[in-house]
Coordinates of C-alpha atoms and ligand atoms in Angstrom, one line a residue:
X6 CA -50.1 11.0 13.2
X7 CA -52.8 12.2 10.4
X8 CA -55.0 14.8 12.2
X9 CA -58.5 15.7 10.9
X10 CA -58.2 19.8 10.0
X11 CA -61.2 22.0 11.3
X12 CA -62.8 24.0 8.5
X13 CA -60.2 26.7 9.9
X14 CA -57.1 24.8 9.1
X15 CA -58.6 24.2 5.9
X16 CA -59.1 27.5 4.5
X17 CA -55.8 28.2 6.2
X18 CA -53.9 25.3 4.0
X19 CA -56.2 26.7 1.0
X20 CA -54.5 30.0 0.8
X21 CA -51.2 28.4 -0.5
X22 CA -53.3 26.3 -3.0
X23 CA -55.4 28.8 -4.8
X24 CA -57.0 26.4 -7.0
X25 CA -58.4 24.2 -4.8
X26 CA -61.8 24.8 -3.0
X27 CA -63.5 23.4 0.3
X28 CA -66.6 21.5 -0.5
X29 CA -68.2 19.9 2.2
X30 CA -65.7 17.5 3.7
X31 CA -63.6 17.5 1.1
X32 CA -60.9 19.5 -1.0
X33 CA -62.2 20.2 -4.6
X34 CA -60.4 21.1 -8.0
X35 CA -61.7 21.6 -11.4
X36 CA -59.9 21.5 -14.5
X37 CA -60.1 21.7 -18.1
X38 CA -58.0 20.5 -20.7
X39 CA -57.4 21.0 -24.1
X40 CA -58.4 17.6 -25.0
X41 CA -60.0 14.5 -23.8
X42 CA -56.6 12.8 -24.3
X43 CA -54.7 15.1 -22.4
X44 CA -57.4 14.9 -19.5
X45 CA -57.0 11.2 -19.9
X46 CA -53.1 11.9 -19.8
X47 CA -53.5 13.8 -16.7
X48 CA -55.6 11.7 -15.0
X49 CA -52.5 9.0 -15.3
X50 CA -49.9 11.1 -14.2
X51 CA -52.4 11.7 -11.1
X52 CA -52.4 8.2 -10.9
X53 CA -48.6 7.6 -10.2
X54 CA -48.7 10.4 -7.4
X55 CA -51.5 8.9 -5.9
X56 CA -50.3 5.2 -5.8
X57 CA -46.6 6.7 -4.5
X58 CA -48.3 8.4 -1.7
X59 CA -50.7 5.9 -1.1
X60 CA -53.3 8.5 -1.0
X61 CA -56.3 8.4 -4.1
X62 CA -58.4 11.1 -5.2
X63 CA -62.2 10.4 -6.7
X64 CA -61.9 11.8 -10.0
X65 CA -64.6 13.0 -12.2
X66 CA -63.7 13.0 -16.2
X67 CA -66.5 14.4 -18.2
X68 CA -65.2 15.1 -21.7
X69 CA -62.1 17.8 -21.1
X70 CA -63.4 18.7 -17.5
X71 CA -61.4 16.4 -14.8
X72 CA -62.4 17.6 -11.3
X73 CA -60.4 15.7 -8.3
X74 CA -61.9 15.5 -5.1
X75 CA -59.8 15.2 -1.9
X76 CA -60.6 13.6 1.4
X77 CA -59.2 11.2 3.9
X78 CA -61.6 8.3 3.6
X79 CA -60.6 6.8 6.8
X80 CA -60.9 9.9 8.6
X81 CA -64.4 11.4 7.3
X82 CA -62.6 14.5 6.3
X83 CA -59.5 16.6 5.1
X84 CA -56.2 16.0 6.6
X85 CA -52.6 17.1 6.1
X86 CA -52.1 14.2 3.3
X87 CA -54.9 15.7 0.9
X88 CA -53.5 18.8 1.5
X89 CA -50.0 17.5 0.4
X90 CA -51.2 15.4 -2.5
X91 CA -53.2 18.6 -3.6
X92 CA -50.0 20.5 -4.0
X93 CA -48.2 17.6 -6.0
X94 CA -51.2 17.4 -8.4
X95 CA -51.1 21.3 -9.0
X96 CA -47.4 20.5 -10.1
X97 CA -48.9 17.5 -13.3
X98 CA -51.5 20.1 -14.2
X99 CA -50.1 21.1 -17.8
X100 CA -50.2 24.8 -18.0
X101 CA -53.0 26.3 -20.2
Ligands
H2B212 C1 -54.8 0.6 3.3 C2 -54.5 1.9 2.6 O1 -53.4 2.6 3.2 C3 -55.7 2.8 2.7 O2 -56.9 2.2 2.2 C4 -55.5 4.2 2.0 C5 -55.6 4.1 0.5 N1 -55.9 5.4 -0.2 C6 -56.6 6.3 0.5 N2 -57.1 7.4 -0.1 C7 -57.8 8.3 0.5 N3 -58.3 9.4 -0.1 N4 -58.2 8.1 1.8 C8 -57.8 7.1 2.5 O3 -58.2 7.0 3.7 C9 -57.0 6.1 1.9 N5 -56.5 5.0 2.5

């Protein structure tokens, strides 16, 4: 059963994923790339973890800068599946 986390459980789950912020009722992470193609790159491999887990970031692209945002849309907040899907997406990030 996918639970809504309090702003508690959030900061909580946060602490394992050090690159990810809380932003209002979301989970936020920033990153830049060395090149528009690689963000574009990234942005795909994103997309296969997404679609397998049935779970979709927004994403932002501007330029090298990707930023994906986090949140369960049917629940108004963050739940346990952002929190998972944030960890997966840490592991497509290409190491600067
Ligand atoms: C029917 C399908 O399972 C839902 O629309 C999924 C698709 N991807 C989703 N992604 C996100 N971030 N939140 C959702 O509530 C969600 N729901």
């Amino acid at each position: 059963m996918t639970e809504l986390l309090s702003e508690q459980d959030v900061d909580e789950a946060l602490r394992s994923l050090p690159e990810w912020r809380r932003v209002d009722d979301a989970i936020e992470r920033r990153v830049e790339l060395t090149s528009f193609p690689e963000a574009i790159e990234t942005v795909n491999r994103v997309a296969e973890l997404a679609e397998a887990a049935n779970h979709h970031p927004d994403i932002d692209i501007r330029w090298r800068t990707v930023t994906f945002r986090l949140s369960t849309h049917s629940h108004g907040g963050v739940t346990n599946k952002d929190i998972a899907l944030a960890g997966e997406i840490d592991g497509v990030i290409p190491s600067v």
